[in-house]
Short mmCIF file of C-alpha atoms and ligand atoms in Angstrom, two decimals:
data_model
loop_
_atom_site.label_atom_id
_atom_site.label_comp_id
_atom_site.label_asym_id
_atom_site.label_seq_id
_atom_site.Cartn_x
_atom_site.Cartn_y
_atom_site.Cartn_z
CA MET A 21 -2.49 -76.22 -3.19
CA LYS A 22 -2.43 -78.74 -6.13
CA LYS A 23 -2.86 -77.12 -9.81
CA GLN A 24 -4.12 -79.01 -12.75
CA VAL A 25 -1.40 -79.10 -15.48
CA LYS A 26 -3.64 -81.73 -17.74
CA ASN A 27 -6.04 -84.39 -17.16
CA ASN A 28 -4.96 -86.21 -14.24
CA VAL A 29 -1.60 -84.37 -13.96
CA SER A 30 -1.43 -81.82 -11.25
CA TRP A 31 1.38 -79.51 -10.16
CA VAL A 32 1.96 -79.98 -6.28
CA GLY A 33 5.32 -77.98 -5.98
CA LYS A 34 6.45 -74.97 -4.06
CA VAL A 35 7.03 -71.27 -5.24
CA ASP A 36 10.01 -69.74 -3.15
CA TRP A 37 9.40 -65.93 -3.74
CA GLU A 38 12.41 -64.73 -1.39
CA LEU A 39 15.15 -67.06 -2.53
CA GLU A 40 18.35 -65.17 -3.50
CA LYS A 41 21.11 -67.31 -4.06
CA PHE A 42 21.39 -71.06 -5.39
CA HIS A 43 23.87 -73.44 -5.37
CA GLY A 44 25.51 -71.95 -1.69
CA GLU A 45 26.27 -68.73 -2.99
CA GLU A 46 27.18 -69.82 -6.54
CA TYR A 47 23.82 -68.44 -8.71
CA SER A 48 22.43 -65.60 -8.06
CA ILE A 49 19.14 -65.41 -7.98
CA ASP A 50 16.93 -62.50 -9.34
CA LYS A 51 13.27 -63.57 -9.63
CA GLY A 52 13.09 -66.48 -6.97
CA SER A 53 12.35 -69.97 -7.90
CA THR A 54 10.05 -72.75 -7.70
CA TYR A 55 10.65 -76.87 -7.08
CA ASN A 56 8.29 -78.31 -8.66
CA SER A 57 6.70 -81.93 -8.21
CA TYR A 58 3.97 -83.36 -10.04
CA LEU A 59 1.38 -85.91 -8.97
CA ILE A 60 -0.30 -88.12 -11.33
CA GLU A 61 -3.57 -89.71 -10.40
CA GLU A 62 -4.89 -92.48 -13.10
CA GLU A 63 -4.74 -96.39 -11.67
CA LYS A 64 -1.65 -96.01 -10.19
CA THR A 65 -1.03 -92.64 -8.16
CA VAL A 66 2.58 -91.48 -9.05
CA LEU A 67 4.60 -88.60 -7.30
CA ILE A 68 7.14 -86.77 -9.66
CA ASP A 69 10.30 -85.44 -7.33
CA THR A 70 9.86 -83.64 -4.41
CA VAL A 71 11.07 -79.87 -3.01
CA TRP A 72 13.84 -78.19 -1.08
CA ALA A 73 14.34 -79.63 2.10
CA PRO A 74 13.59 -76.38 3.82
CA PHE A 75 9.94 -76.94 2.68
CA ALA A 76 9.40 -80.51 3.22
CA GLY A 77 6.98 -80.16 6.19
CA GLU A 78 4.65 -77.83 4.32
CA PHE A 79 4.98 -79.89 1.10
CA VAL A 80 4.43 -83.14 2.70
CA GLU A 81 1.22 -81.52 4.49
CA ASN A 82 0.03 -80.09 1.43
CA LEU A 83 0.12 -83.79 -0.29
CA ALA A 84 -1.31 -84.86 2.14
CA ASN A 85 -4.34 -82.93 2.19
CA GLU A 86 -4.63 -83.57 -1.60
CA VAL A 87 -3.76 -87.26 -1.65
CA ASP A 88 -4.06 -90.28 0.88
CA LEU A 89 -0.41 -91.12 1.03
CA GLU A 90 -0.65 -94.41 1.45
CA LYS A 91 -2.32 -94.34 -2.05
CA ILE A 92 0.92 -93.30 -4.04
CA ASP A 93 2.20 -96.69 -5.67
CA TYR A 94 5.31 -94.99 -6.97
CA ILE A 95 7.72 -92.09 -6.54
CA ILE A 96 9.92 -91.15 -9.25
CA ALA A 97 13.15 -89.64 -8.68
CA ASN A 98 14.74 -87.99 -11.66
CA HIS A 99 17.38 -86.34 -9.88
CA GLY A 100 18.96 -86.82 -6.22
CA GLU A 101 20.18 -83.11 -5.56
CA VAL A 102 18.57 -81.51 -2.54
CA ASP A 103 16.46 -79.21 -3.91
CA HIS A 104 14.09 -82.20 -5.81
CA SER A 105 14.96 -84.65 -3.13
CA GLY A 106 14.71 -82.55 0.16
CA ALA A 107 11.32 -83.83 1.19
CA LEU A 108 11.75 -87.48 0.61
CA PRO A 109 13.17 -88.10 4.30
CA LYS A 110 9.62 -86.59 5.92
CA LEU A 111 7.84 -88.03 3.54
CA MET A 112 9.36 -91.75 3.41
CA LYS A 113 8.53 -91.64 7.60
CA LEU A 114 5.40 -91.76 6.62
CA ILE A 115 5.20 -93.90 3.40
CA PRO A 116 8.51 -96.27 3.93
CA ASP A 117 8.05 -98.90 1.49
CA THR A 118 6.69 -97.06 -1.53
CA PRO A 119 9.18 -97.71 -4.41
CA ILE A 120 11.34 -95.02 -5.63
CA TYR A 121 12.48 -95.42 -9.29
CA CYS A 122 15.46 -93.52 -10.35
CA THR A 123 18.74 -94.02 -11.85
CA ALA A 124 21.61 -96.32 -10.61
CA ASN A 125 23.43 -93.16 -9.78
CA ALA A 126 20.32 -91.64 -8.22
CA VAL A 127 20.40 -94.59 -5.96
CA LYS A 128 24.33 -93.30 -4.75
CA SER A 129 23.65 -89.59 -4.53
CA ILE A 130 20.19 -90.19 -2.45
CA LYS A 131 21.68 -92.91 -0.20
CA GLY A 132 24.83 -90.44 0.07
CA GLN A 133 22.71 -87.64 1.25
CA TYR A 134 20.30 -89.33 3.21
CA HIS A 135 21.83 -92.53 4.38
CA GLU A 136 18.65 -94.18 4.09
CA ASP A 137 18.02 -97.56 2.41
CA TRP A 138 14.87 -97.04 0.94
CA ASN A 139 12.91 -99.15 -1.82
CA PHE A 140 14.88 -98.18 -4.60
CA LYS A 141 14.09 -99.66 -7.87
CA VAL A 142 16.79 -98.53 -10.10
CA VAL A 143 15.88 -97.69 -14.11
CA LYS A 144 17.48 -96.91 -17.33
CA THR A 145 16.77 -95.35 -20.76
CA GLY A 146 13.86 -97.26 -22.41
CA ASP A 147 12.21 -98.86 -19.12
CA SER A 148 8.75 -98.02 -18.53
CA ILE A 149 5.85 -98.68 -15.89
CA GLU A 150 1.98 -98.96 -16.69
CA ILE A 151 0.05 -96.73 -14.46
CA GLY A 152 -3.37 -97.33 -15.77
CA ASN A 153 -5.68 -96.16 -17.94
CA GLY A 154 -3.51 -97.13 -20.92
CA LYS A 155 -0.76 -94.75 -19.93
CA SER A 156 2.81 -95.33 -18.73
CA LEU A 157 5.98 -93.60 -17.58
CA VAL A 158 8.98 -94.47 -19.54
CA PHE A 159 12.29 -93.12 -18.45
CA VAL A 160 15.14 -91.37 -20.40
CA GLU A 161 18.56 -90.99 -18.74
CA MET A 162 20.28 -87.66 -18.60
CA ALA A 163 23.38 -88.45 -17.31
CA MET A 164 25.35 -85.21 -16.55
CA LEU A 165 22.40 -82.93 -17.36
CA HIS A 166 23.07 -81.80 -14.99
CA TRP A 167 24.30 -84.39 -12.59
CA PRO A 168 25.27 -88.31 -13.35
CA ASP A 169 22.06 -89.06 -11.60
CA SER A 170 19.44 -87.12 -14.12
CA MET A 171 16.93 -88.76 -15.67
CA ALA A 172 13.78 -87.55 -17.56
CA THR A 173 10.35 -89.11 -17.41
CA TYR A 174 7.87 -89.29 -20.21
CA LEU A 175 4.10 -89.77 -19.80
CA THR A 176 2.50 -91.69 -22.46
CA GLU A 177 -0.79 -90.73 -23.55
CA ASP A 178 -0.81 -87.21 -22.32
CA ASN A 179 2.80 -86.53 -24.13
CA ILE A 180 4.59 -84.58 -21.09
CA LEU A 181 8.09 -84.85 -20.99
CA PHE A 182 9.09 -84.11 -17.14
CA SER A 183 12.46 -82.99 -17.86
CA ASN A 184 13.81 -82.01 -14.35
CA ASP A 185 16.40 -79.29 -14.38
CA ALA A 186 16.66 -79.40 -17.96
CA PHE A 187 14.98 -76.68 -19.45
CA GLY A 188 13.98 -74.82 -16.18
CA GLN A 189 14.41 -71.11 -15.37
CA HIS A 190 14.93 -69.80 -11.80
CA TYR A 191 11.91 -67.83 -12.19
CA ALA A 192 9.02 -67.83 -9.60
CA THR A 193 5.59 -67.77 -10.49
CA GLU A 194 1.77 -68.34 -9.66
CA LYS A 195 1.38 -68.83 -13.28
CA LEU A 196 2.07 -72.25 -14.33
CA TYR A 197 2.81 -71.91 -17.86
CA ASN A 198 5.39 -70.59 -20.66
CA ASP A 199 2.71 -68.55 -22.02
CA LEU A 200 1.61 -66.70 -19.17
CA VAL A 201 4.33 -64.86 -17.98
CA ASP A 202 6.67 -62.20 -19.51
CA GLN A 203 8.55 -63.21 -22.17
CA CYS A 204 11.53 -61.47 -21.73
CA GLU A 205 11.84 -62.38 -18.07
CA LEU A 206 11.39 -65.78 -19.14
CA TYR A 207 14.08 -65.69 -21.76
CA GLU A 208 16.37 -63.97 -19.74
CA GLU A 209 16.26 -66.39 -16.40
CA SER A 210 16.21 -69.28 -19.48
CA ILE A 211 19.56 -67.92 -20.98
CA LYS A 212 21.36 -67.15 -17.51
CA TYR A 213 20.34 -70.97 -16.34
CA PHE A 214 21.79 -72.34 -19.26
CA ALA A 215 25.03 -70.32 -19.47
CA ASN A 216 25.35 -70.68 -15.86
CA ILE A 217 24.22 -74.18 -15.41
CA LEU A 218 24.37 -76.56 -18.50
CA THR A 219 27.77 -74.54 -20.82
CA PRO A 220 30.09 -77.16 -19.16
CA PHE A 221 27.90 -80.02 -20.29
CA ASN A 222 27.46 -78.76 -23.88
CA VAL A 223 29.20 -81.61 -25.70
CA ILE A 224 26.90 -84.13 -24.12
CA LEU A 225 23.92 -82.00 -23.89
CA ARG A 226 23.99 -82.01 -27.75
CA LYS A 227 24.18 -85.93 -28.09
CA LYS A 228 21.29 -85.89 -25.82
CA LEU A 229 19.13 -83.62 -27.62
CA ASP A 230 19.72 -85.40 -30.83
CA GLU A 231 18.67 -88.48 -28.98
CA ILE A 232 15.80 -87.00 -27.54
CA ILE A 233 14.71 -85.13 -31.03
CA ALA A 234 15.80 -88.72 -32.69
CA LEU A 235 12.92 -90.60 -30.18
CA ASN A 236 10.27 -88.63 -32.56
CA LEU A 237 8.02 -88.48 -29.53
CA PRO A 238 5.14 -86.60 -29.27
CA ILE A 239 5.92 -83.87 -26.66
CA TYR A 240 2.87 -81.62 -25.82
CA MET A 241 4.30 -80.12 -22.62
CA ILE A 242 7.88 -79.95 -21.31
CA ALA A 243 7.17 -79.65 -17.62
CA THR A 244 10.27 -79.26 -15.70
CA SER A 245 11.61 -78.85 -12.28
CA HIS A 246 12.17 -75.33 -11.96
CA GLY A 247 10.00 -72.35 -13.44
CA VAL A 248 7.45 -72.71 -15.94
CA ILE A 249 5.78 -75.22 -18.02
CA TRP A 250 6.67 -75.41 -21.52
CA ARG A 251 2.79 -75.51 -23.01
CA ASP A 252 3.09 -72.92 -26.05
CA ASN A 253 5.02 -74.74 -28.68
CA PRO A 254 7.10 -76.62 -26.32
CA MET A 255 10.13 -77.45 -28.48
CA GLN A 256 10.72 -73.89 -28.81
CA ILE A 257 13.08 -74.29 -25.74
CA VAL A 258 14.40 -77.55 -27.18
CA GLU A 259 15.23 -75.54 -30.10
CA LYS A 260 16.88 -72.67 -28.27
CA TYR A 261 18.97 -75.60 -26.25
CA THR A 262 20.26 -77.08 -29.85
CA GLN A 263 21.19 -73.49 -30.73
CA TRP A 264 22.84 -72.60 -27.00
CA ALA A 265 24.67 -76.08 -26.59
CA ASN A 266 26.15 -75.36 -30.14
CA ASP A 267 29.36 -72.74 -29.17
CA TYR A 268 26.64 -70.11 -29.45
CA GLN A 269 27.88 -66.53 -29.57
CA GLU A 270 26.35 -63.26 -30.79
CA ASN A 271 28.10 -60.48 -32.18
CA GLN A 272 28.86 -58.94 -29.05
CA ILE A 273 32.46 -57.98 -27.17
CA THR A 274 32.73 -57.70 -23.41
CA ILE A 275 34.89 -56.07 -21.14
CA ILE A 276 35.41 -57.54 -17.70
CA TYR A 277 38.00 -55.91 -15.73
CA ASP A 278 38.73 -54.50 -12.01
CA THR A 279 40.58 -51.40 -11.21
CA MET A 280 42.50 -49.63 -7.87
CA TRP A 281 42.73 -45.96 -8.80
CA ASN A 282 40.76 -46.00 -12.00
CA GLY A 283 43.50 -46.53 -14.89
CA THR A 284 42.35 -49.73 -15.53
CA LYS A 285 38.82 -48.45 -15.83
CA LYS A 286 40.11 -45.64 -18.03
CA LEU A 287 41.56 -47.99 -20.40
CA ALA A 288 38.10 -50.18 -20.38
CA GLU A 289 36.39 -47.25 -21.61
CA LYS A 290 38.40 -46.39 -24.47
CA ILE A 291 38.78 -49.71 -25.25
CA ALA A 292 35.09 -49.53 -25.84
CA GLU A 293 35.22 -46.54 -27.43
CA GLY A 294 37.58 -47.95 -29.90
CA ILE A 295 35.60 -51.28 -30.83
CA ASN A 296 32.16 -49.33 -31.23
CA LEU A 297 34.03 -46.69 -33.79
CA ALA A 298 35.63 -49.74 -35.48
CA ASP A 299 32.49 -51.54 -36.23
CA SER A 300 29.29 -49.97 -34.86
CA ASP A 301 27.24 -53.25 -35.46
CA VAL A 302 28.94 -54.98 -32.48
CA VAL A 303 27.37 -55.21 -29.05
CA VAL A 304 29.64 -53.53 -26.81
CA LYS A 305 29.76 -54.13 -22.87
CA LEU A 306 31.66 -53.39 -20.15
CA TYR A 307 31.60 -54.25 -16.15
CA ASN A 308 33.83 -53.72 -13.30
CA VAL A 309 33.92 -57.14 -11.87
CA THR A 310 33.37 -56.13 -8.05
CA LYS A 311 30.26 -53.91 -8.91
CA ASN A 312 28.36 -56.66 -11.01
CA ASP A 313 26.75 -60.01 -10.48
CA GLU A 314 28.94 -62.87 -11.52
CA ASN A 315 25.93 -65.07 -13.25
CA ASP A 316 24.93 -61.95 -15.25
CA MET A 317 28.61 -61.79 -16.44
CA ILE A 318 29.07 -65.66 -17.28
CA THR A 319 25.82 -64.91 -19.20
CA GLU A 320 27.16 -62.08 -21.04
CA ILE A 321 30.80 -63.92 -21.94
CA PHE A 322 27.98 -66.84 -22.91
CA LYS A 323 27.04 -64.37 -25.66
CA SER A 324 30.16 -63.14 -26.69
CA LYS A 325 32.36 -63.45 -29.56
CA THR A 326 35.33 -62.03 -27.59
CA VAL A 327 35.87 -60.94 -23.80
CA ILE A 328 38.66 -58.76 -22.72
CA MET A 329 39.86 -58.76 -19.48
CA GLY A 330 41.85 -56.25 -17.62
CA SER A 331 43.67 -55.93 -14.33
CA PRO A 332 46.42 -53.42 -12.98
CA THR A 333 49.65 -55.63 -11.44
CA ILE A 334 49.58 -55.91 -7.79
CA GLY A 335 52.41 -57.75 -6.16
CA SER A 336 53.48 -58.92 -9.53
CA ASN A 337 50.02 -60.24 -10.18
CA ILE A 338 46.39 -59.59 -10.63
CA LEU A 339 43.74 -58.45 -8.18
CA HIS A 340 42.16 -61.74 -6.61
CA SER A 341 38.71 -60.33 -7.85
CA MET A 342 39.93 -61.11 -11.55
CA ALA A 343 41.69 -64.49 -10.41
CA GLY A 344 38.65 -65.43 -8.90
CA PHE A 345 36.13 -64.63 -11.67
CA ILE A 346 38.46 -66.18 -13.98
CA HIS A 347 38.16 -69.55 -12.01
CA LEU A 348 34.15 -69.41 -12.56
CA VAL A 349 34.94 -68.78 -16.38
CA LYS A 350 36.90 -71.70 -16.34
CA ILE A 351 34.29 -74.05 -14.88
CA MET A 352 32.25 -73.04 -17.85
CA LYS A 353 34.56 -74.49 -20.54
CA PHE A 354 33.36 -72.07 -22.91
CA LYS A 355 34.34 -72.80 -26.74
CA ASN A 356 35.43 -70.90 -29.51
CA LYS A 357 35.51 -67.69 -27.85
CA LYS A 358 38.65 -64.84 -28.66
CA ALA A 359 40.40 -63.26 -25.52
CA ALA A 360 42.48 -60.18 -24.74
CA ALA A 361 43.71 -58.37 -21.82
CA PHE A 362 44.61 -54.89 -20.56
CA GLY A 363 45.87 -53.17 -17.15
CA CYS A 364 47.75 -50.17 -15.82
CA TYR A 365 50.68 -50.94 -13.75
CA GLY A 366 53.08 -49.00 -11.65
CA TRP A 367 56.05 -50.92 -11.79
CA SER A 368 56.68 -54.39 -12.91
CA GLY A 369 53.55 -54.74 -14.95
CA GLU A 370 52.70 -58.94 -15.16
CA SER A 371 48.96 -58.25 -15.16
CA VAL A 372 48.78 -58.76 -19.16
CA LYS A 373 50.86 -61.45 -19.42
CA ILE A 374 49.12 -63.44 -16.48
CA LEU A 375 45.78 -62.52 -18.10
CA ASN A 376 47.06 -63.87 -20.98
CA GLY A 377 47.85 -67.30 -19.60
CA LEU A 378 44.58 -67.48 -17.30
CA MET A 379 42.43 -67.45 -20.29
CA LYS A 380 44.38 -69.51 -22.36
CA ASP A 381 43.93 -71.91 -19.63
CA ALA A 382 40.43 -71.24 -19.73
CA GLY A 383 40.24 -72.44 -23.08
CA PHE A 384 40.06 -68.85 -25.03
CA GLU A 385 42.11 -68.37 -27.93
CA VAL A 386 44.13 -65.33 -26.95
CA ILE A 387 43.89 -62.92 -30.04
CA SER A 388 46.49 -60.24 -28.94
CA GLU A 389 49.81 -59.47 -26.79
CA GLY A 390 47.80 -57.22 -24.92
CA TYR A 391 47.78 -53.41 -24.06
CA LYS A 392 49.69 -52.06 -20.98
CA ASN A 393 50.14 -49.03 -19.78
CA GLN A 394 52.30 -47.57 -16.67
CA TRP A 395 50.93 -45.40 -14.66
CA ASN A 396 47.76 -43.41 -15.02
CA PRO A 397 46.71 -43.38 -18.87
CA ASP A 398 47.49 -39.81 -20.36
CA LEU A 399 45.97 -38.89 -23.54
CA ASP A 400 48.55 -40.83 -25.66
CA ALA A 401 47.64 -43.73 -23.54
CA GLU A 402 44.08 -43.01 -24.24
CA ASN A 403 44.59 -42.63 -27.96
CA GLU A 404 46.36 -46.22 -27.66
CA ALA A 405 43.81 -47.85 -25.61
CA ILE A 406 41.32 -46.50 -28.57
CA GLU A 407 43.50 -47.94 -31.17
CA TYR A 408 43.79 -51.01 -29.20
CA GLY A 409 39.62 -51.47 -29.15
CA LYS A 410 39.37 -50.68 -32.82
CA LYS A 411 42.23 -53.53 -33.55
CA LEU A 412 40.43 -56.45 -31.58
CA ALA A 413 37.12 -55.34 -33.33
CA THR A 414 38.48 -56.57 -36.44
CA LEU A 415 40.75 -59.55 -35.28
FE1 FEO B 76 20.09 -80.30 -9.71
FE2 FEO B 76 17.44 -78.54 -9.51
O1 FEO B 76 18.64 -79.49 -9.16
#
């Protein structure tokens, strides 16, 4: 059922309460998600985005109950990714000639996925279309936020920015607006979304945020494509994004490790103890990489000033769990973060050196040669690990 957003703008999307993973298996979902689609009924009728393909049938059926599909004058595809374009094939079977407004890159991504030559109308930043009653839709390219094809659409007079993925959260709710949901949950899902999806594009994001702010558009609402609509102080999320996009960090040190016979785990705990002894203000968090959610750990790294990675040596190398996780860390292109390494070993002891190399390659400033311990840590080794933690807290 459609829900009124403001005046003649309605939400016609899908709340996906059961979603567990997103982007294949890459992004863990804790609280479901939504695929937000919007219907504007002025003199012209406009549909902004659709929903993910598994919900295409119910989306088109519900939409047809709300509006005569033949009356849809324009479809706006802000982004070609399947969670927003997935209902186009079903919809376009019913209204094949309806123009689809999108960027040149979105023509490529939509054609590349559905192999259909629909009536695409390519738009660029600043282009607009009149929709009657003195209102128009203005397009703003958002390339690399987070795909080359992304754009946002601004509805004049109602002053709503349809931002697509930007400013979104994977957060299922029947409530439409940011002021109607639990604020802690909203913050957690917003920062996780930013850390895991937008961090690699920080440089581009900074420029784009400046560009949006410089436009000086009155923005009464930011209607994203996932989660809630920002209506209460909508610029709060733009301000947060500005902060997060500027090599964000808090006073936090995060330790991430894997262990075979608990020796490396013991070192991890002692390093945490040492950090806290040296600086009781710093937040220390410790995660076993195999027992914690990878995306949550990425969010913790995003918040950290220093990251300490641990692995025992196996086969003259590190555990594959750590290698895989550091690969994910590298994709995030974190900047302005320090790193150090530790690990137990029985024979050759290469893990610390390898971890240092991987962290450097991932863009971290390695601040120590690392700490390694042969066999299980005894009391002396535990004390050395505490001292190592103390040292890292001061670097
Ligand atoms: Fe980039 Fe929500 O899709």
